[in-house]
């Protein structure tokens, strides 16, 4: 079951990059020449004179997108661990709750969840004076907390499912050995179960993080100014259809490549016995 | 002031007839399902072609397929949808005017199916490629040794043998494609999510409508899951003994 799930995630998420070796085969050189010609045409025939004016805002947008990505991944992972754990070992009400949460979040589009939180809760909160007077109110009037909440919930649900498989996949003999050494339940969890599960989940974590990066532009629909929103703004101001979008695709390609390379670096740092 | 919960919910808004918005929501759901089915089918065709190109094609085909799957899987669906939507309609319009038909009006449905199909095709390529590689190569070689033509091998051996391996990934892709239709709301196609937002904006009953749409999407997912389970059980009926 677990191996099956991991292959699904691998197939739907980008985890591999073409290796640098073998780039110098003749047909690749020809293809690269064609690609270079296309890039040259794009630079030469399309309009890029707006780029310097908006470079600062674009950089800001990239930073906002990355902040969204990092904060929601970290927060989401913190929630994912208990969600995965109770599905493996918890009492049945918690198990049911976690399973229901995962099913509901994974069964509905993220865009809908985002709009439900932003428009739904955002229209509900002002009706309660207690919330209006609380110290949270200045934040609740902004858009980004709703974006962070929606992305965190989504990441927690998807990664919780992965963690469930990872927790269940740790060989029971290792846990029994730890118990036989007289470790307490908490110590077994902290020293054996969690590290082994995280280790098993690491390859899929890279794919999930790329998927999360790809869902960050959705927050632009609730007025968070990320790089997607900046590009939409540029498109409105300059009446250009393709150039800003192509630049945006290029930015996301670079970000994804960077993420994949970073994860590969860290994965290589962790010693694994190849089975 | 805080109103009590009972008066916050006006169930009449969900009625099927025009004062209520239920009929509009269901029409949106139908649009979503149409796009999901169309896009998924197109994705399967592209994916099968892509997988065969990656496995059996020449070096140039292999590299082009690699570029296609890498780019589509690395760029957010939202950006791809915008790019393909504008570029696709623009290209088609130019072709039509060059051929002398004048500007053609491309329906949102066709554009949506095209966009979802191209995105799904990249993922399906990877799923199907992995599934074909899981088929023991001896089976395909045996078919070749019997003198079957490539198309016959595809129809009689490769596709049926790889299907059980591909089903988990393909069913996952179906669920993704039903959820990806929501992204078409951004380009203004009136599928379930956009319709919901319009209904919610008009009546100010945001919570009610977004929850109702969530229930509809969830029902679609759960019913799909039931059907997928039946199909998987059937596709694996020969597996128990060999496993």
Tab-separated table of C-alpha atoms in Angstrom, chain A:
chain	number	residue	atom	x	y	z
A	1	UNK	CA	0.000	0.000	0.000
A	2	UNK	CA	2.672	2.481	1.011
A	3	UNK	CA	4.940	1.728	-1.904
A	4	UNK	CA	1.979	2.146	-4.216
A	5	UNK	CA	1.156	5.547	-2.762
A	6	UNK	CA	4.698	6.755	-3.027
A	7	UNK	CA	4.797	5.857	-6.705
A	8	UNK	CA	1.641	7.895	-7.243
A	9	UNK	CA	3.153	10.954	-5.638
A	10	UNK	CA	6.379	10.470	-7.547
A	11	UNK	CA	4.534	10.221	-10.820
A	12	UNK	CA	2.465	13.337	-10.269
A	13	UNK	CA	5.149	15.513	-8.732
A	14	UNK	CA	8.357	16.699	-10.224
A	15	UNK	CA	11.188	15.011	-8.385
A	16	UNK	CA	13.747	14.412	-11.090
A	17	UNK	CA	15.786	16.800	-13.136
A	18	UNK	CA	17.676	15.669	-16.212
A	19	UNK	CA	21.246	14.875	-15.290
A	20	UNK	CA	23.983	17.175	-16.486
A	21	UNK	CA	25.799	14.248	-18.038
A	22	UNK	CA	25.096	13.424	-21.661
A	23	UNK	CA	24.169	16.991	-22.570
A	24	UNK	CA	26.767	16.970	-25.330
A	25	UNK	CA	25.236	14.382	-27.631
A	26	UNK	CA	24.879	15.720	-31.190
A	27	UNK	CA	21.064	15.706	-31.270
A	28	UNK	CA	20.981	17.526	-27.925
A	29	UNK	CA	23.333	20.188	-29.275
A	30	UNK	CA	21.011	20.660	-32.253
A	31	UNK	CA	17.963	20.859	-29.962
A	32	UNK	CA	19.754	23.368	-27.755
A	33	UNK	CA	20.569	25.467	-30.808
A	34	UNK	CA	16.866	25.464	-31.726
A	35	UNK	CA	15.960	26.406	-28.146
A	36	UNK	CA	18.527	29.209	-28.187
A	37	UNK	CA	17.049	30.481	-31.444
A	38	UNK	CA	13.559	30.488	-29.914
A	39	UNK	CA	14.807	32.344	-26.845
A	40	UNK	CA	16.610	34.833	-29.066
A	41	UNK	CA	13.427	35.417	-31.073
A	42	UNK	CA	11.458	35.872	-27.850
A	43	UNK	CA	13.960	38.438	-26.582
A	44	UNK	CA	14.270	40.211	-29.931
A	45	UNK	CA	10.703	40.339	-31.220
A	46	UNK	CA	8.680	40.634	-28.016
A	47	UNK	CA	8.552	43.763	-25.901
A	48	UNK	CA	10.626	43.720	-22.722
A	49	UNK	CA	11.132	47.446	-22.127
A	50	UNK	CA	8.757	47.354	-19.140
A	51	UNK	CA	11.035	44.971	-17.267
A	52	UNK	CA	13.321	47.508	-15.485
A	53	UNK	CA	10.329	49.518	-14.214
A	54	UNK	CA	8.781	46.520	-12.501
A	55	UNK	CA	11.908	44.597	-11.457
A	56	UNK	CA	11.679	45.725	-7.837
A	57	UNK	CA	8.020	44.765	-7.519
A	58	UNK	CA	8.675	41.417	-9.172
A	59	UNK	CA	11.446	40.692	-6.676
A	60	UNK	CA	9.054	41.628	-3.871
A	61	UNK	CA	6.456	39.277	-5.310
A	62	UNK	CA	8.925	36.410	-5.478
A	63	UNK	CA	9.829	36.999	-1.832
A	64	UNK	CA	6.145	36.965	-0.840
A	65	UNK	CA	5.580	33.732	-2.780
A	66	UNK	CA	8.584	32.080	-1.141
A	67	UNK	CA	7.487	33.303	2.306
A	68	UNK	CA	4.064	31.782	1.682
A	69	UNK	CA	5.674	28.527	0.555
A	70	UNK	CA	8.105	28.181	3.455
A	71	UNK	CA	5.709	29.238	6.223
A	72	UNK	CA	2.848	27.035	5.030
A	73	UNK	CA	5.110	24.032	4.462
A	74	UNK	CA	6.613	24.283	7.951
A	75	UNK	CA	3.242	24.912	9.643
A	76	UNK	CA	1.552	22.256	7.544
A	77	UNK	CA	4.195	19.684	8.395
A	78	UNK	CA	3.775	20.403	12.101
A	79	UNK	CA	0.062	19.603	11.723
A	80	UNK	CA	0.697	16.672	9.412
A	81	UNK	CA	2.675	14.684	11.977
A	82	UNK	CA	-0.181	14.325	14.506
A	83	UNK	CA	-2.706	13.829	11.685
A	84	UNK	CA	-0.665	10.963	10.309
A	85	UNK	CA	0.090	9.543	13.739
A	86	UNK	CA	-3.465	9.357	15.058
A	87	UNK	CA	-4.565	7.610	11.886
A	88	UNK	CA	-2.080	4.838	12.610
A	89	UNK	CA	-2.271	4.496	16.360
A	90	UNK	CA	-4.888	6.859	17.793
A	91	UNK	CA	-8.219	6.072	19.461
A	92	UNK	CA	-11.064	5.670	16.982
A	93	UNK	CA	-12.732	9.104	17.384
A	94	UNK	CA	-9.446	10.860	16.618
A	95	UNK	CA	-8.756	8.421	13.808
A	96	UNK	CA	-12.150	9.141	12.296
A	97	UNK	CA	-11.659	12.879	12.694
A	98	UNK	CA	-8.252	12.867	10.997
A	99	UNK	CA	-9.498	10.639	8.201
A	100	UNK	CA	-12.528	12.873	7.656
A	101	UNK	CA	-10.338	15.966	7.595
A	102	UNK	CA	-8.027	14.462	4.987
A	103	UNK	CA	-10.942	13.249	2.863
A	104	UNK	CA	-12.724	16.586	2.893
A	105	UNK	CA	-9.650	18.716	2.193
A	106	UNK	CA	-8.317	16.375	-0.481
A	107	UNK	CA	-11.757	16.047	-2.052
A	108	UNK	CA	-12.406	19.747	-2.699
A	109	UNK	CA	-10.428	22.243	-4.804
A	110	UNK	CA	-7.971	24.481	-2.991
A	111	UNK	CA	-9.410	27.537	-4.735
A	112	UNK	CA	-12.806	26.807	-3.183
A	113	UNK	CA	-11.288	26.355	0.285
A	114	UNK	CA	-9.398	29.607	-0.108
A	115	UNK	CA	-12.515	31.528	-1.126
A	116	UNK	CA	-14.538	29.824	1.622
A	117	UNK	CA	-12.057	31.051	4.224
A	118	UNK	CA	-11.560	34.532	2.768
A	119	UNK	CA	-15.084	35.460	1.711
A	120	UNK	CA	-16.981	33.147	4.064
A	121	UNK	CA	-15.119	33.648	7.325
A	122	UNK	CA	-14.185	37.166	6.294
A	123	UNK	CA	-17.869	38.058	6.049
A	124	UNK	CA	-18.733	36.171	9.218
A	125	UNK	CA	-16.098	37.621	11.555
A	126	UNK	CA	-17.241	41.272	11.547
A	127	UNK	CA	-20.644	40.180	12.888
A	128	UNK	CA	-19.110	39.233	16.214
A	129	UNK	CA	-18.062	42.212	18.379
A	130	UNK	CA	-15.803	39.946	20.443
A	131	UNK	CA	-13.652	39.314	17.390
A	132	UNK	CA	-13.705	42.925	16.254
A	133	UNK	CA	-12.347	44.064	19.595
A	134	UNK	CA	-9.754	41.312	19.973
A	135	UNK	CA	-6.079	41.930	19.319
A	136	UNK	CA	-6.302	39.654	16.257
A	137	UNK	CA	-8.616	41.982	14.358
A	138	UNK	CA	-5.957	44.077	12.556
A	139	UNK	CA	-4.571	40.842	11.145
A	140	UNK	CA	-7.945	39.335	10.327
A	141	UNK	CA	-8.707	42.312	8.098
A	142	UNK	CA	-5.698	41.508	5.931
A	143	UNK	CA	-5.839	38.892	3.200
A	144	UNK	CA	-2.641	36.958	3.848
A	145	UNK	CA	-3.706	35.166	7.062
A	146	UNK	CA	-6.501	33.492	5.103
A	147	UNK	CA	-4.069	32.509	2.367
A	148	UNK	CA	-1.633	31.076	4.900
A	149	UNK	CA	-4.460	29.235	6.672
A	150	UNK	CA	-5.839	27.680	3.482
A	151	UNK	CA	-2.421	26.625	2.175
A	152	UNK	CA	-1.427	25.246	5.583
A	153	UNK	CA	-4.614	23.203	5.875
A	154	UNK	CA	-4.158	21.839	2.382
A	155	UNK	CA	-0.505	20.914	2.934
A	156	UNK	CA	-1.361	19.328	6.295
A	157	UNK	CA	-4.018	17.128	4.695
A	158	UNK	CA	-1.864	15.952	1.779
A	159	UNK	CA	1.290	15.514	3.845
A	160	UNK	CA	-0.738	13.930	6.683
A	161	UNK	CA	-1.731	11.183	4.285
A	162	UNK	CA	1.935	10.698	3.359
A	163	UNK	CA	2.948	10.660	7.030
A	164	UNK	CA	0.265	8.058	7.757
A	165	UNK	CA	1.877	5.762	5.229
A	166	UNK	CA	5.343	6.593	6.567
A	167	UNK	CA	4.378	5.887	10.194
A	168	UNK	CA	2.674	2.648	9.210
A	169	UNK	CA	5.674	1.634	7.126
A	170	UNK	CA	8.258	1.726	9.906
A	171	UNK	CA	9.086	-1.959	10.612
A	172	UNK	CA	7.355	-3.007	13.869
A	173	UNK	CA	10.478	-4.866	14.922
A	174	UNK	CA	12.343	-1.585	15.369
A	175	UNK	CA	9.615	-0.220	17.648
A	176	UNK	CA	9.510	-3.490	19.615
A	177	UNK	CA	13.297	-3.387	19.995
A	178	UNK	CA	13.050	0.133	21.392
A	179	UNK	CA	10.327	-0.976	23.805
A	180	UNK	CA	12.493	-3.940	24.824
A	181	UNK	CA	15.274	-1.496	25.727
A	182	UNK	CA	12.827	-0.009	28.222
A	183	UNK	CA	12.181	3.265	26.393
A	184	UNK	CA	8.977	5.047	27.298
A	185	UNK	CA	6.318	5.454	24.599
A	186	UNK	CA	7.230	9.114	24.125
A	187	UNK	CA	10.920	8.284	23.856
A	188	UNK	CA	10.217	5.553	21.304
A	189	UNK	CA	8.285	8.073	19.280
A	190	UNK	CA	10.916	10.799	19.568
A	191	UNK	CA	13.999	8.640	18.988
A	192	UNK	CA	12.810	5.902	16.617
A	193	UNK	CA	9.360	6.287	15.144
A	194	UNK	CA	9.367	9.943	14.082
A	195	UNK	CA	12.908	10.035	12.612
A	196	UNK	CA	12.353	6.798	10.716
A	197	UNK	CA	8.987	7.999	9.414
A	198	UNK	CA	10.373	11.385	8.325
A	199	UNK	CA	13.228	9.587	6.610
A	200	UNK	CA	10.758	7.427	4.707
A	201	UNK	CA	8.635	10.458	3.798
A	202	UNK	CA	11.526	12.639	2.602
A	203	UNK	CA	11.460	11.668	-1.091
A	204	UNK	CA	7.749	12.442	-1.324
A	205	UNK	CA	8.202	15.601	0.725
A	206	UNK	CA	10.170	17.121	-2.138
A	207	UNK	CA	7.335	16.402	-4.552
A	208	UNK	CA	4.735	17.752	-2.140
A	209	UNK	CA	6.744	20.946	-1.680
A	210	UNK	CA	6.867	21.491	-5.443
A	211	UNK	CA	3.091	20.933	-5.578
A	212	UNK	CA	2.713	23.483	-2.781
A	213	UNK	CA	4.838	26.004	-4.685
A	214	UNK	CA	2.524	25.484	-7.627
A	215	UNK	CA	-0.547	26.245	-5.528
A	216	UNK	CA	0.836	29.473	-4.027
A	217	UNK	CA	-0.284	31.661	-6.983
A	218	UNK	CA	-3.890	30.945	-5.972
A	219	UNK	CA	-3.516	33.410	-3.088
A	220	UNK	CA	-3.344	36.169	-5.707
A	221	UNK	CA	-7.108	35.676	-6.183
A	222	UNK	CA	-7.686	36.958	-2.648
A	223	UNK	CA	-5.559	40.099	-3.187
A	224	UNK	CA	-2.271	38.884	-1.695
A	225	UNK	CA	0.457	40.540	-3.777
A	226	UNK	CA	2.641	37.581	-4.711
A	227	UNK	CA	4.618	37.285	-7.931
A	228	UNK	CA	1.529	36.108	-9.832
A	229	UNK	CA	-0.417	39.173	-8.710
A	230	UNK	CA	2.463	41.451	-9.748
A	231	UNK	CA	2.482	39.892	-13.209
A	232	UNK	CA	-1.305	40.269	-13.502
A	233	UNK	CA	-0.880	43.926	-12.591
A	234	UNK	CA	1.849	44.348	-15.228
A	235	UNK	CA	-0.439	42.770	-17.803
A	236	UNK	CA	-3.166	45.256	-16.989
A	237	UNK	CA	-0.849	48.269	-17.063
A	238	UNK	CA	1.099	47.429	-20.223
A	239	UNK	CA	-1.659	45.675	-22.227
A	240	UNK	CA	0.791	42.874	-23.013
A	241	UNK	CA	-0.628	39.349	-23.172
A	242	UNK	CA	2.293	36.978	-23.435
A	243	UNK	CA	5.519	38.580	-22.251
A	244	UNK	CA	4.690	38.867	-18.522
A	245	UNK	CA	3.171	35.370	-18.508
A	246	UNK	CA	6.260	33.891	-20.159
A	247	UNK	CA	8.437	35.626	-17.600
A	248	UNK	CA	6.213	34.244	-14.834
A	249	UNK	CA	6.519	30.715	-16.203
A	250	UNK	CA	10.298	31.172	-16.344
A	251	UNK	CA	10.372	32.401	-12.725
A	252	UNK	CA	8.396	29.373	-11.549
A	253	UNK	CA	10.620	27.032	-13.590
A	254	UNK	CA	13.675	28.472	-11.845
A	255	UNK	CA	12.048	28.257	-8.406
A	256	UNK	CA	11.035	24.627	-8.994
A	257	UNK	CA	14.498	23.704	-10.259
A	258	UNK	CA	16.022	25.378	-7.218
A	259	UNK	CA	13.685	23.480	-4.855
A	260	UNK	CA	14.358	20.132	-6.521
A	261	UNK	CA	18.115	20.687	-6.439
A	262	UNK	CA	18.021	21.761	-2.788
A	263	UNK	CA	16.011	18.682	-1.809
A	264	UNK	CA	18.314	16.427	-3.789
A	265	UNK	CA	21.300	17.929	-1.977
A	266	UNK	CA	19.737	17.247	1.425
A	267	UNK	CA	18.625	13.762	0.447
A	268	UNK	CA	22.168	12.913	-0.570
A	269	UNK	CA	23.387	14.106	2.823
A	270	UNK	CA	21.279	11.491	4.599
A	271	UNK	CA	22.872	8.071	4.421
A	272	UNK	CA	20.520	5.441	3.007
A	273	UNK	CA	21.129	1.793	2.526
A	274	UNK	CA	19.759	1.147	-0.911
A	275	UNK	CA	17.479	-1.853	-0.712
